[in-house]
mmCIF file of C-alpha atoms in Angstrom:
data_model
loop_
_atom_site.group_PDB
_atom_site.id
_atom_site.type_symbol
_atom_site.label_atom_id
_atom_site.label_comp_id
_atom_site.label_asym_id
_atom_site.label_seq_id
_atom_site.Cartn_x
_atom_site.Cartn_y
_atom_site.Cartn_z
ATOM 1 C CA UNK A 85 47.919 14.634 -12.472
ATOM 2 C CA UNK A 86 45.708 11.922 -13.863
ATOM 3 C CA UNK A 87 42.020 12.184 -13.126
ATOM 4 C CA UNK A 88 40.424 8.824 -12.478
ATOM 5 C CA UNK A 89 36.753 8.518 -13.358
ATOM 6 C CA UNK A 90 34.447 5.646 -12.545
ATOM 7 C CA UNK A 91 31.153 4.837 -14.231
ATOM 8 C CA UNK A 92 28.053 4.889 -12.014
ATOM 9 C CA UNK A 93 27.500 1.238 -12.832
ATOM 10 C CA UNK A 94 30.761 0.209 -11.186
ATOM 11 C CA UNK A 95 30.998 2.838 -8.498
ATOM 12 C CA UNK A 96 28.320 1.420 -6.173
ATOM 13 C CA UNK A 97 27.378 4.034 -3.601
ATOM 14 C CA UNK A 98 30.966 5.060 -2.817
ATOM 15 C CA UNK A 99 30.746 8.112 -5.066
ATOM 16 C CA UNK A 100 28.135 10.806 -5.545
ATOM 17 C CA UNK A 101 27.406 9.619 -9.075
ATOM 18 C CA UNK A 102 27.119 6.021 -7.929
ATOM 19 C CA UNK A 103 24.867 6.924 -5.022
ATOM 20 C CA UNK A 104 22.650 8.961 -7.346
ATOM 21 C CA UNK A 105 22.402 6.125 -9.848
ATOM 22 C CA UNK A 106 21.586 3.671 -7.088
ATOM 23 C CA UNK A 107 18.943 5.979 -5.627
ATOM 24 C CA UNK A 108 17.318 6.503 -9.004
ATOM 25 C CA UNK A 109 17.191 2.752 -9.548
ATOM 26 C CA UNK A 110 14.916 2.522 -6.513
ATOM 27 C CA UNK A 111 12.358 4.936 -7.981
ATOM 28 C CA UNK A 112 9.049 3.189 -8.582
ATOM 29 C CA UNK A 113 9.913 0.133 -6.524
ATOM 30 C CA UNK A 114 7.360 -0.893 -3.934
ATOM 31 C CA UNK A 115 7.207 -3.107 -0.885
ATOM 32 C CA UNK A 116 4.212 -4.460 0.976
ATOM 33 C CA UNK A 117 4.329 -1.845 3.739
ATOM 34 C CA UNK A 118 4.917 1.753 2.647
ATOM 35 C CA UNK A 119 3.123 5.018 1.869
ATOM 36 C CA UNK A 120 1.971 5.074 -1.759
ATOM 37 C CA UNK A 121 2.535 8.443 -3.436
ATOM 38 C CA UNK A 122 0.456 9.480 -5.261
ATOM 39 C CA UNK A 123 -2.321 7.714 -3.396
ATOM 40 C CA UNK A 124 -3.837 6.556 -6.682
ATOM 41 C CA UNK A 125 -0.795 4.302 -7.151
ATOM 42 C CA UNK A 126 -1.836 2.120 -4.207
ATOM 43 C CA UNK A 127 -2.281 -1.599 -4.911
ATOM 44 C CA UNK A 128 -5.816 -2.770 -5.497
ATOM 45 C CA UNK A 129 -5.988 -4.585 -2.170
ATOM 46 C CA UNK A 130 -5.983 -1.230 -0.339
ATOM 47 C CA UNK A 131 -8.843 0.246 -2.354
ATOM 48 C CA UNK A 132 -10.945 -2.886 -2.833
ATOM 49 C CA UNK A 133 -14.552 -2.265 -1.936
ATOM 50 C CA UNK A 134 -14.317 1.523 -1.842
ATOM 51 C CA UNK A 135 -17.138 3.396 -3.559
ATOM 52 C CA UNK A 136 -16.258 4.910 -6.931
ATOM 53 C CA UNK A 137 -16.305 8.467 -5.588
ATOM 54 C CA UNK A 138 -13.792 7.484 -2.900
ATOM 55 C CA UNK A 139 -11.374 5.897 -5.369
ATOM 56 C CA UNK A 140 -11.512 9.067 -7.470
ATOM 57 C CA UNK A 141 -10.729 11.297 -4.481
ATOM 58 C CA UNK A 142 -8.013 9.395 -2.634
ATOM 59 C CA UNK A 143 -5.660 11.532 -0.565
ATOM 60 C CA UNK A 144 -3.783 8.910 1.452
ATOM 61 C CA UNK A 145 -2.880 5.265 0.879
ATOM 62 C CA UNK A 146 -0.469 3.431 3.132
ATOM 63 C CA UNK A 147 0.187 0.002 4.563
ATOM 64 C CA UNK A 148 1.670 0.596 8.019
ATOM 65 C CA UNK A 149 3.950 -2.172 9.256
ATOM 66 C CA UNK A 150 3.629 -3.554 12.754
ATOM 67 C CA UNK A 151 6.054 -1.702 15.010
ATOM 68 C CA UNK A 152 5.917 1.554 13.003
ATOM 69 C CA UNK A 153 4.109 4.921 13.095
ATOM 70 C CA UNK A 154 2.708 7.408 10.621
ATOM 71 C CA UNK A 155 1.205 10.899 10.683
ATOM 72 C CA UNK A 156 -0.591 13.152 8.226
ATOM 73 C CA UNK A 157 -2.484 16.457 8.215
ATOM 74 C CA UNK A 158 -5.982 15.873 6.879
ATOM 75 C CA UNK A 159 -8.759 18.237 5.843
ATOM 76 C CA UNK A 160 -12.226 18.573 7.349
ATOM 77 C CA UNK A 161 -14.546 16.201 5.536
ATOM 78 C CA UNK A 162 -11.870 13.540 5.062
ATOM 79 C CA UNK A 163 -12.997 9.967 5.538
ATOM 80 C CA UNK A 164 -10.330 7.490 6.681
ATOM 81 C CA UNK A 165 -10.606 3.707 6.450
ATOM 82 C CA UNK A 166 -8.281 1.485 8.469
ATOM 83 C CA UNK A 167 -8.325 -2.238 7.685
ATOM 84 C CA UNK A 168 -6.858 -4.972 9.848
ATOM 85 C CA UNK A 169 -6.217 -7.141 6.791
ATOM 86 C CA UNK A 170 -4.374 -10.007 8.515
ATOM 87 C CA UNK A 171 -6.247 -9.731 11.789
ATOM 88 C CA UNK A 172 -3.449 -8.877 14.227
ATOM 89 C CA UNK A 173 -2.983 -5.092 14.018
ATOM 90 C CA UNK A 174 -3.346 -2.749 16.999
ATOM 91 C CA UNK A 175 -3.539 0.922 16.040
ATOM 92 C CA UNK A 176 -3.098 3.623 18.691
ATOM 93 C CA UNK A 177 -4.581 6.931 17.484
ATOM 94 C CA UNK A 178 -4.145 10.582 18.470
ATOM 95 C CA UNK A 179 -5.797 13.642 16.924
ATOM 96 C CA UNK A 180 -4.687 17.281 17.110
ATOM 97 C CA UNK A 181 -6.487 20.256 15.606
ATOM 98 C CA UNK A 182 -4.445 21.461 12.620
ATOM 99 C CA UNK A 183 -3.359 25.065 13.116
ATOM 100 C CA UNK A 184 -4.300 24.993 16.813
ATOM 101 C CA UNK A 185 -2.371 22.035 18.168
ATOM 102 C CA UNK A 186 -3.210 22.848 21.777
ATOM 103 C CA UNK A 187 -6.638 21.353 21.063
ATOM 104 C CA UNK A 188 -6.497 17.562 20.893
ATOM 105 C CA UNK A 189 -8.415 14.332 21.340
ATOM 106 C CA UNK A 190 -9.640 13.921 24.894
ATOM 107 C CA UNK A 191 -10.236 10.244 25.575
ATOM 108 C CA UNK A 192 -11.992 10.842 28.891
ATOM 109 C CA UNK A 193 -14.588 13.106 27.258
ATOM 110 C CA UNK A 194 -14.770 10.777 24.254
ATOM 111 C CA UNK A 195 -16.069 8.153 26.678
ATOM 112 C CA UNK A 196 -18.164 10.493 28.836
ATOM 113 C CA UNK A 197 -19.930 12.523 26.151
ATOM 114 C CA UNK A 198 -21.719 9.578 24.476
ATOM 115 C CA UNK A 199 -22.116 7.719 27.799
ATOM 116 C CA UNK A 200 -20.378 4.782 26.154
ATOM 117 C CA UNK A 201 -16.990 3.199 26.977
ATOM 118 C CA UNK A 202 -16.894 0.862 23.964
ATOM 119 C CA UNK A 203 -16.280 2.802 20.719
ATOM 120 C CA UNK A 204 -18.232 1.577 17.692
ATOM 121 C CA UNK A 205 -20.065 3.028 14.685
ATOM 122 C CA UNK A 206 -21.601 6.385 15.570
ATOM 123 C CA UNK A 207 -19.154 7.109 18.406
ATOM 124 C CA UNK A 208 -17.927 10.751 18.572
ATOM 125 C CA UNK A 209 -14.250 11.571 19.152
ATOM 126 C CA UNK A 210 -14.240 14.767 21.214
ATOM 127 C CA UNK A 211 -11.547 17.376 21.863
ATOM 128 C CA UNK A 212 -10.563 18.875 25.191
ATOM 129 C CA UNK A 213 -12.594 21.946 24.135
ATOM 130 C CA UNK A 214 -15.808 19.940 23.831
ATOM 131 C CA UNK A 215 -15.769 20.008 20.035
ATOM 132 C CA UNK A 216 -16.354 17.104 17.677
ATOM 133 C CA UNK A 217 -13.060 16.166 16.003
ATOM 134 C CA UNK A 218 -14.267 13.028 14.231
ATOM 135 C CA UNK A 219 -16.927 10.338 14.262
ATOM 136 C CA UNK A 220 -16.560 6.596 13.775
ATOM 137 C CA UNK A 221 -18.943 6.173 10.850
ATOM 138 C CA UNK A 222 -18.541 2.457 10.098
ATOM 139 C CA UNK A 223 -17.034 -0.380 12.113
ATOM 140 C CA UNK A 224 -16.881 -4.121 11.480
ATOM 141 C CA UNK A 225 -14.445 -4.785 14.344
ATOM 142 C CA UNK A 226 -16.070 -3.574 17.589
ATOM 143 C CA UNK A 227 -12.782 -4.536 19.285
ATOM 144 C CA UNK A 228 -11.479 -1.144 20.392
ATOM 145 C CA UNK A 229 -10.185 0.246 23.675
ATOM 146 C CA UNK A 230 -10.553 3.740 25.102
ATOM 147 C CA UNK A 231 -9.580 2.789 28.647
ATOM 148 C CA UNK A 232 -6.150 1.180 29.011
ATOM 149 C CA UNK A 233 -3.974 3.513 26.934
ATOM 150 C CA UNK A 234 -0.712 2.812 25.127
ATOM 151 C CA UNK A 235 2.303 0.657 25.916
ATOM 152 C CA UNK A 236 5.302 2.431 27.470
ATOM 153 C CA UNK A 237 9.079 2.205 27.275
ATOM 154 C CA UNK A 238 9.254 0.832 30.804
ATOM 155 C CA UNK A 239 6.520 -1.721 30.226
ATOM 156 C CA UNK A 240 7.899 -3.039 26.936
ATOM 157 C CA UNK A 241 11.440 -3.191 28.316
ATOM 158 C CA UNK A 242 10.248 -5.280 31.240
ATOM 159 C CA UNK A 243 8.138 -7.506 29.043
ATOM 160 C CA UNK A 244 10.021 -7.839 25.753
ATOM 161 C CA UNK A 245 13.516 -6.661 26.666
ATOM 162 C CA UNK A 246 13.305 -3.342 24.745
ATOM 163 C CA UNK A 247 10.826 -0.559 24.125
ATOM 164 C CA UNK A 248 12.523 2.343 22.363
ATOM 165 C CA UNK A 249 11.092 3.549 19.070
ATOM 166 C CA UNK A 250 13.799 1.885 16.968
ATOM 167 C CA UNK A 251 14.047 -1.331 18.949
ATOM 168 C CA UNK A 252 12.599 -4.709 17.977
ATOM 169 C CA UNK A 253 9.596 -4.136 20.265
ATOM 170 C CA UNK A 254 8.769 -0.403 20.223
ATOM 171 C CA UNK A 255 6.269 0.932 22.734
ATOM 172 C CA UNK A 256 3.222 2.769 21.409
ATOM 173 C CA UNK A 257 3.968 5.913 23.402
ATOM 174 C CA UNK A 258 7.509 6.086 21.957
ATOM 175 C CA UNK A 259 6.154 5.842 18.403
ATOM 176 C CA UNK A 260 3.364 8.351 19.040
ATOM 177 C CA UNK A 261 5.969 10.766 20.401
ATOM 178 C CA UNK A 262 7.946 10.528 17.152
ATOM 179 C CA UNK A 263 4.755 11.191 15.223
ATOM 180 C CA UNK A 264 3.906 14.193 17.403
ATOM 181 C CA UNK A 265 7.423 15.587 16.939
ATOM 182 C CA UNK A 266 6.715 15.886 13.206
ATOM 183 C CA UNK A 267 4.245 18.652 14.101
ATOM 184 C CA UNK A 268 6.516 20.348 16.627
ATOM 185 C CA UNK A 269 4.932 18.690 19.648
ATOM 186 C CA UNK A 270 6.767 16.906 22.459
ATOM 187 C CA UNK A 271 6.373 13.963 24.849
ATOM 188 C CA UNK A 272 4.076 15.893 27.198
ATOM 189 C CA UNK A 273 1.683 16.449 24.282
ATOM 190 C CA UNK A 274 1.158 12.694 23.860
ATOM 191 C CA UNK A 275 -2.154 12.284 25.649
ATOM 192 C CA UNK A 276 -4.004 9.005 26.233
ATOM 193 C CA UNK A 277 -4.763 7.412 22.871
ATOM 194 C CA UNK A 278 -7.580 5.371 21.368
ATOM 195 C CA UNK A 279 -6.647 1.756 20.505
ATOM 196 C CA UNK A 280 -8.283 0.194 17.453
ATOM 197 C CA UNK A 281 -8.612 -3.514 16.560
ATOM 198 C CA UNK A 282 -7.765 -4.894 20.013
ATOM 199 C CA UNK A 283 -10.600 -4.814 22.528
ATOM 200 C CA UNK A 284 -11.273 -5.093 26.242
ATOM 201 C CA UNK A 285 -14.242 -5.735 28.496
ATOM 202 C CA UNK A 286 -14.818 -4.320 31.966
ATOM 203 C CA UNK A 287 -16.838 -6.446 34.387
ATOM 204 C CA UNK A 288 -19.115 -4.975 37.081
ATOM 205 C CA UNK A 289 -16.275 -5.232 39.623
ATOM 206 C CA UNK A 290 -14.040 -3.099 37.419
ATOM 207 C CA UNK A 291 -11.692 -5.841 36.223
ATOM 208 C CA UNK A 292 -10.528 -5.484 32.642
ATOM 209 C CA UNK A 293 -10.325 -8.476 30.285
ATOM 210 C CA UNK A 294 -8.444 -8.402 26.985
ATOM 211 C CA UNK A 295 -10.700 -9.596 24.145
ATOM 212 C CA UNK A 296 -8.189 -9.416 21.281
ATOM 213 C CA UNK A 297 -8.960 -9.007 17.610
ATOM 214 C CA UNK A 298 -12.114 -9.448 15.547
ATOM 215 C CA UNK A 299 -10.085 -11.326 12.929
ATOM 216 C CA UNK A 300 -8.829 -10.632 9.401
ATOM 217 C CA UNK A 301 -10.612 -8.024 7.322
ATOM 218 C CA UNK A 302 -12.108 -5.937 10.115
ATOM 219 C CA UNK A 303 -12.306 -2.248 9.175
ATOM 220 C CA UNK A 304 -13.196 1.031 10.809
ATOM 221 C CA UNK A 305 -13.854 4.413 9.182
ATOM 222 C CA UNK A 306 -13.545 7.899 10.686
ATOM 223 C CA UNK A 307 -15.024 11.155 9.336
ATOM 224 C CA UNK A 308 -13.098 14.303 10.307
ATOM 225 C CA UNK A 309 -15.196 17.272 11.462
ATOM 226 C CA UNK A 310 -12.211 19.642 11.453
ATOM 227 C CA UNK A 311 -8.762 19.922 9.872
ATOM 228 C CA UNK A 312 -6.606 17.644 11.995
ATOM 229 C CA UNK A 313 -3.233 16.014 12.474
ATOM 230 C CA UNK A 314 -3.691 12.266 12.794
ATOM 231 C CA UNK A 315 -0.885 10.291 14.470
ATOM 232 C CA UNK A 316 -1.018 6.494 14.386
ATOM 233 C CA UNK A 317 1.239 3.800 15.786
ATOM 234 C CA UNK A 318 0.760 0.111 15.073
ATOM 235 C CA UNK A 319 2.191 -1.904 17.922
ATOM 236 C CA UNK A 320 1.236 -4.221 20.766
ATOM 237 C CA UNK A 321 -1.699 -3.642 23.098
ATOM 238 C CA UNK A 322 -0.688 -3.223 26.756
ATOM 239 C CA UNK A 323 -2.851 -6.179 27.814
ATOM 240 C CA UNK A 324 -1.859 -8.553 24.998
ATOM 241 C CA UNK A 325 -1.121 -11.765 26.915
ATOM 242 C CA UNK A 326 1.302 -13.259 24.356
ATOM 243 C CA UNK A 327 4.898 -13.512 25.468
ATOM 244 C CA UNK A 328 6.316 -12.487 22.101
ATOM 245 C CA UNK A 329 6.014 -9.078 20.412
ATOM 246 C CA UNK A 330 3.555 -10.046 17.693
ATOM 247 C CA UNK A 331 1.352 -8.235 15.186
ATOM 248 C CA UNK A 332 0.570 -7.458 11.543
ATOM 249 C CA UNK A 333 0.275 -4.417 9.260
ATOM 250 C CA UNK A 334 -2.738 -2.146 8.946
ATOM 251 C CA UNK A 335 -3.966 -0.733 5.627
ATOM 252 C CA UNK A 336 -4.978 2.948 5.506
ATOM 253 C CA UNK A 337 -6.846 4.884 2.829
ATOM 254 C CA UNK A 338 -8.419 8.346 3.027
ATOM 255 C CA UNK A 339 -10.502 10.396 0.643
ATOM 256 C CA UNK A 340 -12.393 13.677 0.484
ATOM 257 C CA UNK A 341 -16.048 13.150 1.433
ATOM 258 C CA UNK A 342 -17.322 16.609 2.497
ATOM 259 C CA UNK A 343 -20.885 15.614 1.622
ATOM 260 C CA UNK A 344 -20.803 13.173 4.522
ATOM 261 C CA UNK A 345 -20.621 16.062 7.027
ATOM 262 C CA UNK A 346 -24.172 17.116 6.217
ATOM 263 C CA UNK A 347 -25.316 13.493 6.135
ATOM 264 C CA UNK A 348 -23.867 12.908 9.596
ATOM 265 C CA UNK A 349 -25.660 15.944 11.032
ATOM 266 C CA UNK A 350 -28.917 14.977 9.318
ATOM 267 C CA UNK A 351 -28.759 11.506 10.815
ATOM 268 C CA UNK A 352 -28.582 9.707 7.474
ATOM 269 C CA UNK A 353 -24.983 8.488 7.825
ATOM 270 C CA UNK A 354 -24.872 6.752 11.206
ATOM 271 C CA UNK A 355 -28.446 7.332 12.362
ATOM 272 C CA UNK A 356 -29.816 10.196 14.459
ATOM 273 C CA UNK A 357 -27.136 11.749 16.666
ATOM 274 C CA UNK A 358 -27.612 11.735 20.418
ATOM 275 C CA UNK A 359 -27.982 15.201 21.996
ATOM 276 C CA UNK A 360 -24.413 15.156 23.369
ATOM 277 C CA UNK A 361 -22.940 14.198 19.985
ATOM 278 C CA UNK A 362 -25.014 16.856 18.237
ATOM 279 C CA UNK A 363 -23.926 19.515 20.758
ATOM 280 C CA UNK A 364 -20.245 18.652 20.200
ATOM 281 C CA UNK A 365 -20.845 18.926 16.439
ATOM 282 C CA UNK A 366 -22.556 22.300 16.891
ATOM 283 C CA UNK A 367 -19.631 23.466 19.047
ATOM 284 C CA UNK A 368 -17.285 22.717 16.144
ATOM 285 C CA UNK A 369 -19.542 24.392 13.573
ATOM 286 C CA UNK A 370 -19.968 27.469 15.774
ATOM 287 C CA UNK A 371 -16.198 27.788 16.134
ATOM 288 C CA UNK A 372 -15.634 27.381 12.397
ATOM 289 C CA UNK A 373 -18.298 30.000 11.653
ATOM 290 C CA UNK A 374 -16.638 32.414 14.066
ATOM 291 C CA UNK A 375 -13.309 31.814 12.339
ATOM 292 C CA UNK A 376 -15.035 32.066 8.920
ATOM 293 C CA UNK A 377 -13.250 28.880 7.810
ATOM 294 C CA UNK A 378 -16.217 26.715 6.803
#
């Protein structure tokens, strides 16, 4: 019996050796939208303008394509910057408490607690247990939406002809469900989300008007008050009036900034906290003290 061997260079991916050689050739290659690992390898456009201490403590760098999702477990004291670089992103966000996933972002309380329906700098993101999960600490967009929720499979199918997660026009809820599955959660755990970079206005009669984007370069930063699972999808807003499924990538960077927790409580980061915001923060601190995890 004659054994026939084939060099990896000529085998393509039809053999194990060829597939391995091909895979190894891809190592180090980058594209515009991807997660950069390690985070320090991110292109300069993602980290431009960050303070020196942030650049030295990066934990996450990613450019999330339109029509895709991402998720990551992040530590208390993490600061996350999302940048709508090209001006047509729409990021739907969910938060779950790491290690206690039954506790999650409650959009209704996130609106009620600060008595404010339009999220902006200083706005608390509150859990269904009345605890502070995160705070919006900077915001140059002011085009966000806590009222109309995420697009659905049914809605996108009727509007664009498809809405499944791997279709050409994925619905936000389908993508958020995939992100939640990464943490062992299911469709019923996908609660109403917060939409960033596409805004709405509500008139006195209760009618909602889509206000769109703030334009290229708008950025928003969150500071996490507790360890959390962050799930993001970047896809169309449910009230986007355009006939075509249209959007652009969003840039994401995160870094350890535990010193900002004390600054937030002291009122030197976003200004003095309103009593409701401060109580939600104290609820989180009290729980962490009881668990001895601070």
